[in-house]
Short mmCIF file of C-alpha atoms and ligand atoms in Angstrom, two decimals:
data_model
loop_
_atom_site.label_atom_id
_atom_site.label_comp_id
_atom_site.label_asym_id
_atom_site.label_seq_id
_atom_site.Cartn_x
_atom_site.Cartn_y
_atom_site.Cartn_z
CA UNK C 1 -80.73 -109.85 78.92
CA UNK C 2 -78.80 -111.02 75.88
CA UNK C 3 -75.04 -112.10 76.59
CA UNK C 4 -72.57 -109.75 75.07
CA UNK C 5 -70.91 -111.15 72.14
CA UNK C 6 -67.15 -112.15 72.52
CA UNK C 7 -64.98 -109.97 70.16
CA UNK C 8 -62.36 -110.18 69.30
CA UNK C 9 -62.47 -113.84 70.48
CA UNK C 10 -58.58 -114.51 70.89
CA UNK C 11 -58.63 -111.31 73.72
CA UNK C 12 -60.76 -113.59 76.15
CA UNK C 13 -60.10 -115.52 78.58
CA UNK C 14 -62.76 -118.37 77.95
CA UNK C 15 -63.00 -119.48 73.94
CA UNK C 16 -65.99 -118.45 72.58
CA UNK C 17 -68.04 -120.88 71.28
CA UNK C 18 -69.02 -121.62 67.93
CA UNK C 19 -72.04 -124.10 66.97
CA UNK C 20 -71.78 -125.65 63.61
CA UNK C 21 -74.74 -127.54 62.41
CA UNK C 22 -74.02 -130.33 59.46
CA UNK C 23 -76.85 -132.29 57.52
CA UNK C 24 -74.91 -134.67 54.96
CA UNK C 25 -76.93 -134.52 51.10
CA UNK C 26 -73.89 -137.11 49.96
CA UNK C 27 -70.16 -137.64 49.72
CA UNK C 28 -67.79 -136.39 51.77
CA UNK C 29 -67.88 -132.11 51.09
CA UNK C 30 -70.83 -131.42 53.23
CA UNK C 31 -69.70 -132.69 56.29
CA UNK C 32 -65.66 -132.12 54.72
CA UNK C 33 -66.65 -128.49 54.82
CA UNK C 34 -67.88 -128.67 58.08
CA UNK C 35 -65.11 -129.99 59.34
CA UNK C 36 -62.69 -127.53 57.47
CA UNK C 37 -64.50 -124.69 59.17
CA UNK C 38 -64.60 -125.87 62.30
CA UNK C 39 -60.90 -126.79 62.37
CA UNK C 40 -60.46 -123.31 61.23
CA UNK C 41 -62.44 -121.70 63.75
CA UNK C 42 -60.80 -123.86 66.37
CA UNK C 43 -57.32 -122.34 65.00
CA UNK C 44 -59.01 -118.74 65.00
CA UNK C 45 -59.96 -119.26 68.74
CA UNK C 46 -63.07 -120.40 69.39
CA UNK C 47 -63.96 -123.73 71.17
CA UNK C 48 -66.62 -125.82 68.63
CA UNK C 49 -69.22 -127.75 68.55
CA UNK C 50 -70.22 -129.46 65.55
CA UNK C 51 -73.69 -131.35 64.64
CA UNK C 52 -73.24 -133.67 62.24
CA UNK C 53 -76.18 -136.83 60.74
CA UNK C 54 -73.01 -138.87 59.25
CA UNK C 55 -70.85 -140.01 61.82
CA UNK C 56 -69.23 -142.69 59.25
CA UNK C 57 -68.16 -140.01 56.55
CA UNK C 58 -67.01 -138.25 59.54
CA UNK C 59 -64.67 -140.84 60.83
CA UNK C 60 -62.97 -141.52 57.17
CA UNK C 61 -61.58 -137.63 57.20
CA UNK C 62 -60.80 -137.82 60.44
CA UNK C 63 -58.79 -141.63 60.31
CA UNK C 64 -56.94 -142.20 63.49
CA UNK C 65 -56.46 -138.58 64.79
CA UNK C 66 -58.97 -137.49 67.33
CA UNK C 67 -60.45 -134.10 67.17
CA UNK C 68 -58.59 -131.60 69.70
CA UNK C 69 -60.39 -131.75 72.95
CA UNK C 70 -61.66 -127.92 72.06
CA UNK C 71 -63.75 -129.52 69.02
CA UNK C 72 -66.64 -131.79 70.13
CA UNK C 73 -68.83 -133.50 67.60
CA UNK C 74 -72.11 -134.74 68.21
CA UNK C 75 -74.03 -137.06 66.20
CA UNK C 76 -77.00 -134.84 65.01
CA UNK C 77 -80.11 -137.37 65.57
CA UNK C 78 -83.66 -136.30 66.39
CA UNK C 79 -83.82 -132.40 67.80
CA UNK C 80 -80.53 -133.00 69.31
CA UNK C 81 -81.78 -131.01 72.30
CA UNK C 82 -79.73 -133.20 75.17
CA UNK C 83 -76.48 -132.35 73.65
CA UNK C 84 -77.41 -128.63 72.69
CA UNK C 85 -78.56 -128.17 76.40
CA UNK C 86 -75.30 -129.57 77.71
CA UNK C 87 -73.26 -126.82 75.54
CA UNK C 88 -75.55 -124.08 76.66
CA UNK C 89 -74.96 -125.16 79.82
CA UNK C 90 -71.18 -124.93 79.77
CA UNK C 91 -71.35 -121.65 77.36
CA UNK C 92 -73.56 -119.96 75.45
CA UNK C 93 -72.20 -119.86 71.50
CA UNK C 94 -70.93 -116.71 70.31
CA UNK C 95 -71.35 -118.10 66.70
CA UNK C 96 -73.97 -120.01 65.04
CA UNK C 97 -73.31 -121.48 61.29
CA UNK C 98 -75.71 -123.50 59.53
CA UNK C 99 -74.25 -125.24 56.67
CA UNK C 100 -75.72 -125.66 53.25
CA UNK C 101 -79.71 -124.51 54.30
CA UNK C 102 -79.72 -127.14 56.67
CA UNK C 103 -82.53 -126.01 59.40
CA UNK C 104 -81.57 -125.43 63.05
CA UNK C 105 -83.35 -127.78 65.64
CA UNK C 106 -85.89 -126.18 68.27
CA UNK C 107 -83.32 -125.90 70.65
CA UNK C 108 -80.53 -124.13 68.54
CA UNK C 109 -82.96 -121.41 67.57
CA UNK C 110 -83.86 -121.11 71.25
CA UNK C 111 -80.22 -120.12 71.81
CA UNK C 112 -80.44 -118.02 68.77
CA UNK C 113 -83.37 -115.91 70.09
CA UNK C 114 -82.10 -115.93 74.14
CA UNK C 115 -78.04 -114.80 73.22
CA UNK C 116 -77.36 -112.12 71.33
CA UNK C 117 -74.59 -113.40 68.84
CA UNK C 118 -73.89 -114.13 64.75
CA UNK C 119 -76.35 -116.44 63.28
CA UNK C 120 -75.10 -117.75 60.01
CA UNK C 121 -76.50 -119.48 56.78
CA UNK C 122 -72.90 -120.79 55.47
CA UNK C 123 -73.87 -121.62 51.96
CA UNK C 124 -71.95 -123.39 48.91
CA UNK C 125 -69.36 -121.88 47.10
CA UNK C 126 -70.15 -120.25 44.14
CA UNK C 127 -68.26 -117.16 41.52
CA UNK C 128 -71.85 -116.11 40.44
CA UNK C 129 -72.05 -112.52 40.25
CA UNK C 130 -75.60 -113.55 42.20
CA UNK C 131 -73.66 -115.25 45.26
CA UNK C 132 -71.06 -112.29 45.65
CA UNK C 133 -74.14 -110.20 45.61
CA UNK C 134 -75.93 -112.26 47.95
CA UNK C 135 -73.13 -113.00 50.52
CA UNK C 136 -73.56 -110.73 53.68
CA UNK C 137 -76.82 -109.87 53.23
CA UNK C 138 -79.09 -110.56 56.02
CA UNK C 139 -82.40 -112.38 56.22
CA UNK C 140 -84.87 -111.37 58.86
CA UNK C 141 -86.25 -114.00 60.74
CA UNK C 142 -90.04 -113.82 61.85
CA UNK C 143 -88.95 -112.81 65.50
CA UNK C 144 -86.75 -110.12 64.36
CA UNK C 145 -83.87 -112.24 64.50
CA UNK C 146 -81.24 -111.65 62.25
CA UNK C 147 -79.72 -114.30 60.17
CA UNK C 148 -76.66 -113.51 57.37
CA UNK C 149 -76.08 -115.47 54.38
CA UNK C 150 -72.22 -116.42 54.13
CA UNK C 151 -71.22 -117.32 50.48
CA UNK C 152 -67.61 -118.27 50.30
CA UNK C 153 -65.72 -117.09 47.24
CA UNK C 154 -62.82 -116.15 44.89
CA UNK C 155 -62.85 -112.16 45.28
CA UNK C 156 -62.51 -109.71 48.10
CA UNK C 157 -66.14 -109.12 47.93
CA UNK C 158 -67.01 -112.95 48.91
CA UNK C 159 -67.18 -114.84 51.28
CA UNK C 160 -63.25 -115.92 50.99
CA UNK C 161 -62.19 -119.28 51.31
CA UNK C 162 -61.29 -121.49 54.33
CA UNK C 163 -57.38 -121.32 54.67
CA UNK C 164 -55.39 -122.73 57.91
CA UNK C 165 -52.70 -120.56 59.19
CA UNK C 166 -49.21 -120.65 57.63
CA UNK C 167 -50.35 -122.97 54.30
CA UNK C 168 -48.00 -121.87 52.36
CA UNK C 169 -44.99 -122.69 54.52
CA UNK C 170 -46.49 -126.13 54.98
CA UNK C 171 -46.62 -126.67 51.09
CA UNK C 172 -42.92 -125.48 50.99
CA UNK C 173 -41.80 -127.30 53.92
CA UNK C 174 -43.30 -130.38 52.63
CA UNK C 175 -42.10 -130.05 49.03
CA UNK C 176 -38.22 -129.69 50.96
CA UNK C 177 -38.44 -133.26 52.63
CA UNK C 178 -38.19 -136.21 50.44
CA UNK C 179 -38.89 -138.45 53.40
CA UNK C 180 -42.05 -136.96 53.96
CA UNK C 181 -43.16 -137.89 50.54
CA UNK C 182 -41.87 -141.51 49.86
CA UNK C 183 -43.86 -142.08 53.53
CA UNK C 184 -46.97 -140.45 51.93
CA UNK C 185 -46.74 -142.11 48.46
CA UNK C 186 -46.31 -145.28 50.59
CA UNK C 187 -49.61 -144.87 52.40
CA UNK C 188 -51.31 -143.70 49.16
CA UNK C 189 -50.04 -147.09 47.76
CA UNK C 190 -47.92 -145.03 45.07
CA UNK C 191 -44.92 -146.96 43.86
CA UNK C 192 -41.93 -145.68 45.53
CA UNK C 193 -40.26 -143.64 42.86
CA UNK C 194 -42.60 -142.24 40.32
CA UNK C 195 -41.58 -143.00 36.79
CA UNK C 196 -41.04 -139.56 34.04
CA UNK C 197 -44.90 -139.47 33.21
CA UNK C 198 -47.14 -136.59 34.70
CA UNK C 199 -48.64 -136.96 37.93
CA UNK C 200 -52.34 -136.27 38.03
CA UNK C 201 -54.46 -136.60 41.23
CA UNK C 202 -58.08 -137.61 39.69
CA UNK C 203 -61.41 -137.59 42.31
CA UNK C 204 -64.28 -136.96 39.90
CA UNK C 205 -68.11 -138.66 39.91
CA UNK C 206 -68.97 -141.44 38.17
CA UNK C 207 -69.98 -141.22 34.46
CA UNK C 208 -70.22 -142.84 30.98
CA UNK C 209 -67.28 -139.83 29.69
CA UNK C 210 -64.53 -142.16 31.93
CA UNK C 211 -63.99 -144.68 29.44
CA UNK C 212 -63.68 -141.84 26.38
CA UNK C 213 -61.09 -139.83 28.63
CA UNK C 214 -58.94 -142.98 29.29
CA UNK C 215 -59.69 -143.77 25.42
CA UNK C 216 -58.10 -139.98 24.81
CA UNK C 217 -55.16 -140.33 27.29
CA UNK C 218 -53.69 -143.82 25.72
CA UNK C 219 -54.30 -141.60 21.96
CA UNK C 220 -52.38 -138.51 23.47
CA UNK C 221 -49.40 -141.16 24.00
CA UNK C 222 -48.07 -138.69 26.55
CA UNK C 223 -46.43 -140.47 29.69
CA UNK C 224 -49.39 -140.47 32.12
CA UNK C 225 -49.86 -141.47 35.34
CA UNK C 226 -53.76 -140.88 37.00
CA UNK C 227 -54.13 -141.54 40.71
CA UNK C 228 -57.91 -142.78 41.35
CA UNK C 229 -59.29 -141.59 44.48
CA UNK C 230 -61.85 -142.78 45.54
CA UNK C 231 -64.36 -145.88 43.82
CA UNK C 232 -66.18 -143.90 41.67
CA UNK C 233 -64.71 -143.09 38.23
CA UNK C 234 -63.37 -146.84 38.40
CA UNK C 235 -66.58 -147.91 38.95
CA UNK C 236 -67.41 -146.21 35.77
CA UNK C 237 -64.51 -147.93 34.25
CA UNK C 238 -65.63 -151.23 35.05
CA UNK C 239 -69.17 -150.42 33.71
CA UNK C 240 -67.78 -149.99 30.28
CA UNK C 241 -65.54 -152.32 30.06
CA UNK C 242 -62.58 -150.14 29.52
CA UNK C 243 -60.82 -152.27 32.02
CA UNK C 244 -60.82 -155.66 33.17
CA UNK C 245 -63.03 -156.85 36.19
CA UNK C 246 -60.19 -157.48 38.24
CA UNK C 247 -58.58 -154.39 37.67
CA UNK C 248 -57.97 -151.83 40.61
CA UNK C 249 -60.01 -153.22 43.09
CA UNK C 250 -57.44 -152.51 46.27
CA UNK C 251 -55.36 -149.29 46.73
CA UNK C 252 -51.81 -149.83 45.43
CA UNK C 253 -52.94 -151.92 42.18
CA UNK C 254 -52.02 -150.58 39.10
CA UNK C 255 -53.51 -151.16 35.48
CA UNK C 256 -51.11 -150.09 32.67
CA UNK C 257 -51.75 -149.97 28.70
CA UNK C 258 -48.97 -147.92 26.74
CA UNK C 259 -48.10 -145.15 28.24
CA UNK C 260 -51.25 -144.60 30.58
CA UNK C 261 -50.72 -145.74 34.11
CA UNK C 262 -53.98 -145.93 36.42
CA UNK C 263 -52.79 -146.23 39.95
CA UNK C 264 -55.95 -146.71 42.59
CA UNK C 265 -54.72 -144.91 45.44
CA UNK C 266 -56.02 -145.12 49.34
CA UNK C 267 -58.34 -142.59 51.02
CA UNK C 268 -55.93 -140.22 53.06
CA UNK C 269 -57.31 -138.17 56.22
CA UNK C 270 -59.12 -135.13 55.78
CA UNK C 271 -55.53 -133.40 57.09
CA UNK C 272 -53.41 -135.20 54.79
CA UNK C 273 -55.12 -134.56 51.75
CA UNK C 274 -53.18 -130.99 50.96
CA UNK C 275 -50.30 -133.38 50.69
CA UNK C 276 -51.53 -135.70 47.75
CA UNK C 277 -52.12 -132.48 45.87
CA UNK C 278 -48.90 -131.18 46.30
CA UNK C 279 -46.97 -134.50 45.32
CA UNK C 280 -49.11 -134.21 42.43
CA UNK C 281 -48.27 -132.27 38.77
CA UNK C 282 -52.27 -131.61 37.97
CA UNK C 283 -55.61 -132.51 39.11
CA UNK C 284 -59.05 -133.58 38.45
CA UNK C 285 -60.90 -132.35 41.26
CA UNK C 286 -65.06 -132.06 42.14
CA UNK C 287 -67.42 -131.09 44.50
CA UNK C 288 -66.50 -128.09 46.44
CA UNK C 289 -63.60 -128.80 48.57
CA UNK C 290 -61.46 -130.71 46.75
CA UNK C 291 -61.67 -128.08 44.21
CA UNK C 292 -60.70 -125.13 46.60
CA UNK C 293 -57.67 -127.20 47.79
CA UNK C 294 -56.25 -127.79 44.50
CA UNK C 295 -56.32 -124.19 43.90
CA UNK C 296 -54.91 -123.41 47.22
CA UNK C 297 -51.98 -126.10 46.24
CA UNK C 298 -51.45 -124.43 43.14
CA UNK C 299 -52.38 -126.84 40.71
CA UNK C 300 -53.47 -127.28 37.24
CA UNK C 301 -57.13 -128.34 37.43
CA UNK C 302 -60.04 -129.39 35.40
CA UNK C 303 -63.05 -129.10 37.82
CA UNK C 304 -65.72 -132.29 38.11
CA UNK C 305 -68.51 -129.90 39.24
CA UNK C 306 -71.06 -132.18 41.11
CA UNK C 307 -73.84 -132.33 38.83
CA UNK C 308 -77.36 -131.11 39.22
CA UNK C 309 -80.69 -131.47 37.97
CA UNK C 310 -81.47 -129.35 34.47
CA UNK C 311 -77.93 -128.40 34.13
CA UNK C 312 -78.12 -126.06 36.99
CA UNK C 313 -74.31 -126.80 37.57
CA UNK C 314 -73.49 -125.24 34.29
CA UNK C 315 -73.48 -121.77 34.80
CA UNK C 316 -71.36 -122.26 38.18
CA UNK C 317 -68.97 -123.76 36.26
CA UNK C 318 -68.73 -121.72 33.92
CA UNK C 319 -68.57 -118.31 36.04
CA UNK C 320 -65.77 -119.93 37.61
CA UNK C 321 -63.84 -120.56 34.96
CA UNK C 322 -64.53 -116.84 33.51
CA UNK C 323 -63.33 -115.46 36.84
CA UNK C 324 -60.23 -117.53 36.87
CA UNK C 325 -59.77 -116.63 33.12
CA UNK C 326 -56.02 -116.20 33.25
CA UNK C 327 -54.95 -119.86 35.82
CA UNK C 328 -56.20 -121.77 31.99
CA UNK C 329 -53.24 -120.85 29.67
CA UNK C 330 -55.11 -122.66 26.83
CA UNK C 331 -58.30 -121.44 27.02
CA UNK C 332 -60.18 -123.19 23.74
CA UNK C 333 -58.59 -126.41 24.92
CA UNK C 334 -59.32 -126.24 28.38
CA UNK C 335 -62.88 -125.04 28.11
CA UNK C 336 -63.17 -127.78 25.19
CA UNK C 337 -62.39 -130.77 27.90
CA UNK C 338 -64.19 -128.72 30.56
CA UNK C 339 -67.34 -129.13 28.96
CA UNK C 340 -66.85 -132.42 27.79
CA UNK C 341 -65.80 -133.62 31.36
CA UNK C 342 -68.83 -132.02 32.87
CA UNK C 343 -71.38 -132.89 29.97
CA UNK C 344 -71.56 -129.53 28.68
CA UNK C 345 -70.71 -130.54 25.36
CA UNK C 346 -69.49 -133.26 24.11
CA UNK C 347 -65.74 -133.48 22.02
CA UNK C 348 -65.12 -135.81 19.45
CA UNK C 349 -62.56 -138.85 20.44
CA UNK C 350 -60.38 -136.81 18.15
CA UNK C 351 -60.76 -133.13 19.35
CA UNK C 352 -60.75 -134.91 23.12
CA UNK C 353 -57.29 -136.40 22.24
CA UNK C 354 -55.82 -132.89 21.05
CA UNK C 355 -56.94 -131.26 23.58
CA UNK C 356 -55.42 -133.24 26.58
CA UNK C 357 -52.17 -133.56 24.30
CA UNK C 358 -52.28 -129.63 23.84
CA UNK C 359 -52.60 -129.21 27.43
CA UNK C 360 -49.87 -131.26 28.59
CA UNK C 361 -47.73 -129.79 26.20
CA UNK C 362 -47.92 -126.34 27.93
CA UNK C 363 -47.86 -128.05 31.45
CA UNK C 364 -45.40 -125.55 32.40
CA UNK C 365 -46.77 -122.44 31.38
CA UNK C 366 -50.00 -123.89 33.02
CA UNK C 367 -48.23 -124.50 36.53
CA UNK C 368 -47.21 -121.06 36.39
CA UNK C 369 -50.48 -119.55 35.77
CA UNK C 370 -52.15 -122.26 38.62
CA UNK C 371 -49.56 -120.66 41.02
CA UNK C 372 -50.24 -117.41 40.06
CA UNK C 373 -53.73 -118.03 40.97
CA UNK C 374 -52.95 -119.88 44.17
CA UNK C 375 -50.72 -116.31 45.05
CA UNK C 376 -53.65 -114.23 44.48
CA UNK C 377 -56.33 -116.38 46.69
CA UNK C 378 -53.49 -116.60 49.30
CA UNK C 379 -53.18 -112.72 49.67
CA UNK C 380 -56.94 -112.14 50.53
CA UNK C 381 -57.90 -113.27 53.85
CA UNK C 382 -59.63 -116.19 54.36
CA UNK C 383 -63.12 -116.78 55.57
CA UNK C 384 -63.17 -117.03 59.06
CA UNK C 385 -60.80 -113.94 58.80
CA UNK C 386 -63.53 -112.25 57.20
CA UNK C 387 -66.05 -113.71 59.36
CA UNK C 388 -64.29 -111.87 61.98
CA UNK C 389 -63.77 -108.60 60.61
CA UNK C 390 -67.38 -107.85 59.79
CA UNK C 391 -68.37 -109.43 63.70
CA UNK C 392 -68.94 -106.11 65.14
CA UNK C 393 -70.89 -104.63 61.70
CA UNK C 394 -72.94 -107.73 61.82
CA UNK C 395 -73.47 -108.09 65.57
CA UNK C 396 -73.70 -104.34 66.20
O1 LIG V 1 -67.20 -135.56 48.08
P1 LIG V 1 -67.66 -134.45 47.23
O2 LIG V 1 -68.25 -134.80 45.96
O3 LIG V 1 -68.66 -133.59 48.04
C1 LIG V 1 -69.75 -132.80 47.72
C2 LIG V 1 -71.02 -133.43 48.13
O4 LIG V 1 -71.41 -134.37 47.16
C3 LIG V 1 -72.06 -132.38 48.32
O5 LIG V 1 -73.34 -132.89 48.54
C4 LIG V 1 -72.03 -131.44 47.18
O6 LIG V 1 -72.98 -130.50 47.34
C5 LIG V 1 -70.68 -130.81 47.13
O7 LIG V 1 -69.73 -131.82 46.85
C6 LIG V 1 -70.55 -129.68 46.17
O8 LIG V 1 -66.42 -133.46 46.92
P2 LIG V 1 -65.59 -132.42 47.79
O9 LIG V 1 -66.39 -131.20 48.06
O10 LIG V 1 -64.33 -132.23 47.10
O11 LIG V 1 -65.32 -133.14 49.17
C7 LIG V 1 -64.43 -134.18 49.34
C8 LIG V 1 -63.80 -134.11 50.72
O12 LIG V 1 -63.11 -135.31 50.98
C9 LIG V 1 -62.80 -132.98 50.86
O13 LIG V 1 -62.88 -132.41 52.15
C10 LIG V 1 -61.45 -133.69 50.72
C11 LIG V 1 -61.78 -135.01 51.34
N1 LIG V 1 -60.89 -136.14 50.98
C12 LIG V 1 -60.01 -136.64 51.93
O14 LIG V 1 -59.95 -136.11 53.05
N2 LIG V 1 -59.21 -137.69 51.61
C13 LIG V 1 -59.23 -138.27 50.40
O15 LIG V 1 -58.47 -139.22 50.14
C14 LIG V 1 -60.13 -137.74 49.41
C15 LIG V 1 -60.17 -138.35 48.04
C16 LIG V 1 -60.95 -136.68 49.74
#
């Protein structure tokens, strides 16, 4: 007999349990999104497991904070099928998710087939009018087993976004204690007080464009101050010799010509990272989560999509950027460095220069428009809250 799915799960007495199952392609947003959700879903109720092949990217977003005892991660080698056995034993999973078309082992899909519960295909975020359309829709197994696609996204149509409880009074509650923030721009190696120059946050790939954009920053003469995460874009910087060898090599140094500041800056937990952003006055963000956070914060952003093969990444970018139409109060400049930032088209040094100085210029008006956006995506709910909603539609 199939078990009866738990719904709603917070009315029961044990958690559910949801099974997450993580296969790393690179960087940190495969298994970063993995651990997002299942944070989330731990928040929501559920107890989690979480099947992960990267146990070292795991451990840098975690840093010294264990996982709560109600979130256990196992180190996805081979079928897994010890450590799936011992969580069947203990309780069957309510919820399956499979991130990013990574396939279940034997013995996950056993559980599938024996327990009646939600079997998910949790897939990358994208504003495609093909991924709204797609997102819900189920895909019928060979056994008759039903599995859903989940595609998060911008609109109530999507998939949502992943959003702990109560952000919102965290960003304002954070923004109220100075303390909070000199200890945080001490760990980030930030100098203590920062100087009148805008604050951007910059975590983008590595690429030859690094060296024009620093090139374009010193020309916009505007007071700037970039925080690196992360080695690659100074990598890049290194490459082509647009600063010296020794330059930024530990978080805390700094590299300054005119009035461009580079500041290398440490690699924060996964659950501090809200926190950079919100110190910050802009962003460069990529990948996937990153991104979403930024928005969440916010922020002014230029988006590092991560880069595919045949320009496949183009049209994602670019059906972002027409949803969220109205959170780019420039639109000819910000498209302009869009493009050129993600290879789309390149800008001349000049027309790069005017650009950034255009858009700094109408910081303000930009802030206002990024929060405008962050006040829309915080009204819908959030993924997991819409995983939940549709449970008994989906179950049946
Ligand atoms: O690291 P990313 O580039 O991740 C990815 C992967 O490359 C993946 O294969 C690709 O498909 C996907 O992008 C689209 O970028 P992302 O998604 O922003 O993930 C970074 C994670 O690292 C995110 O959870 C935030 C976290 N992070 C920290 O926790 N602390 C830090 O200091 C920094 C810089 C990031």
């Amino acid at each position: 007999m199939p078990s009866t799915p738990f719904f709603p799960p917070k009315h029961t007495d044990t958690p559910p349990a949801a099974w997450l199952f993580c296969r790393v392609i690179d960087n940190y947003g495969d298994i970063g999104v993995s651990l997002r959700l299942a944070r989330r879903l731990n928040e929501a109720g559920f107890q989690v497991a979480l099947w992960h092949d990267r146990p070292a990217a795991l451990a840098k977003l975690l840093g010294e904070a264990p996982l709560p005892a109600a979130i256990r991660a196992h180190h996805w080698q081979g079928d897994a099928a010890e450590s799936i056995a011992a969580e069947l034993a203990a309780v069957a999973p309510a919820l399956v998710i499979e991130t990013f078309g990574c396939d279940l082992p034997p013995a996950a899909l056993a559980a599938v087939r024996t327990h009646r519960q939600l079997w998910l295909n949790w897939e990358y975020l994208s504003a495609e009018p093909w991924a709204e359309a797609m997102h819900g829709k189920p895909s019928l197994q060979a056994d008759g087993t039903e599995k859903y696609f989940w595609l998060m996204g911008f609109s109530e149509t999507s998939g949502g976004l992943l959003r702990e409880a109560g952000y919102l009074k965290k960003q304002q509650a954070f923004l109220a204690n100075p303390a909070a923030q000199a200890a945080l721009r001490r760990r980030l190696g930030l100098p203590e007080t920062p100087r009148r120059a805008v604050q951007c946050f910059c975590f983008g790939y590595a690429g030859a464009q690094w060296a024009d954009w620093l090139a374009a920053w010193q020309a916009a003469g505007e007071a700037l101050d970039v925080w690196l995460a992360d080695r690659q874009i100074i990598h890049s910087l290194h490459q082509a010799g647009a600063i010296p060898e020794h330059a930024l090599r530990e978080p805390g140094s700094v590299w300054q010509d005119g009035a461009v500041r580079l500041i290398r800056i440490g690699f924060v937990p996964q659950a501090e990272f809200d926190a950079v952003l919100w110190l910050a006055d802009m962003a460069i963000v990529r990948g996937e989560d990153s991104f979403v956070r930024a928005q969440l914060a916010g922020k002014p952003l230029l988006w590092h999509i991560y880069p595919q093969a045949e320009q496949a990444h183009l049209p994602k970018l670019h059906a972002f950027w027409h949803k969220a139409a109205a959170f780019a109060p420039l639109p000819a400049a910000h498209q302009a460095l869009s493009d050129d930032l993600n290879h789309a088209a390149a800008l001349t040094p000049a027309a790069r220069t005017e650009s950034w100085r255009q858009l700094l210029q109408q910081l303000p008006q930009w802030r206002q428009a990024a929060e405008q956006w962050q006040g829309k995506l915080l009204r819908q709910p959030d993924a997991v809250e819409r995983v939940l909603a549709r449970w008994p539609e989906l179950v049946g």
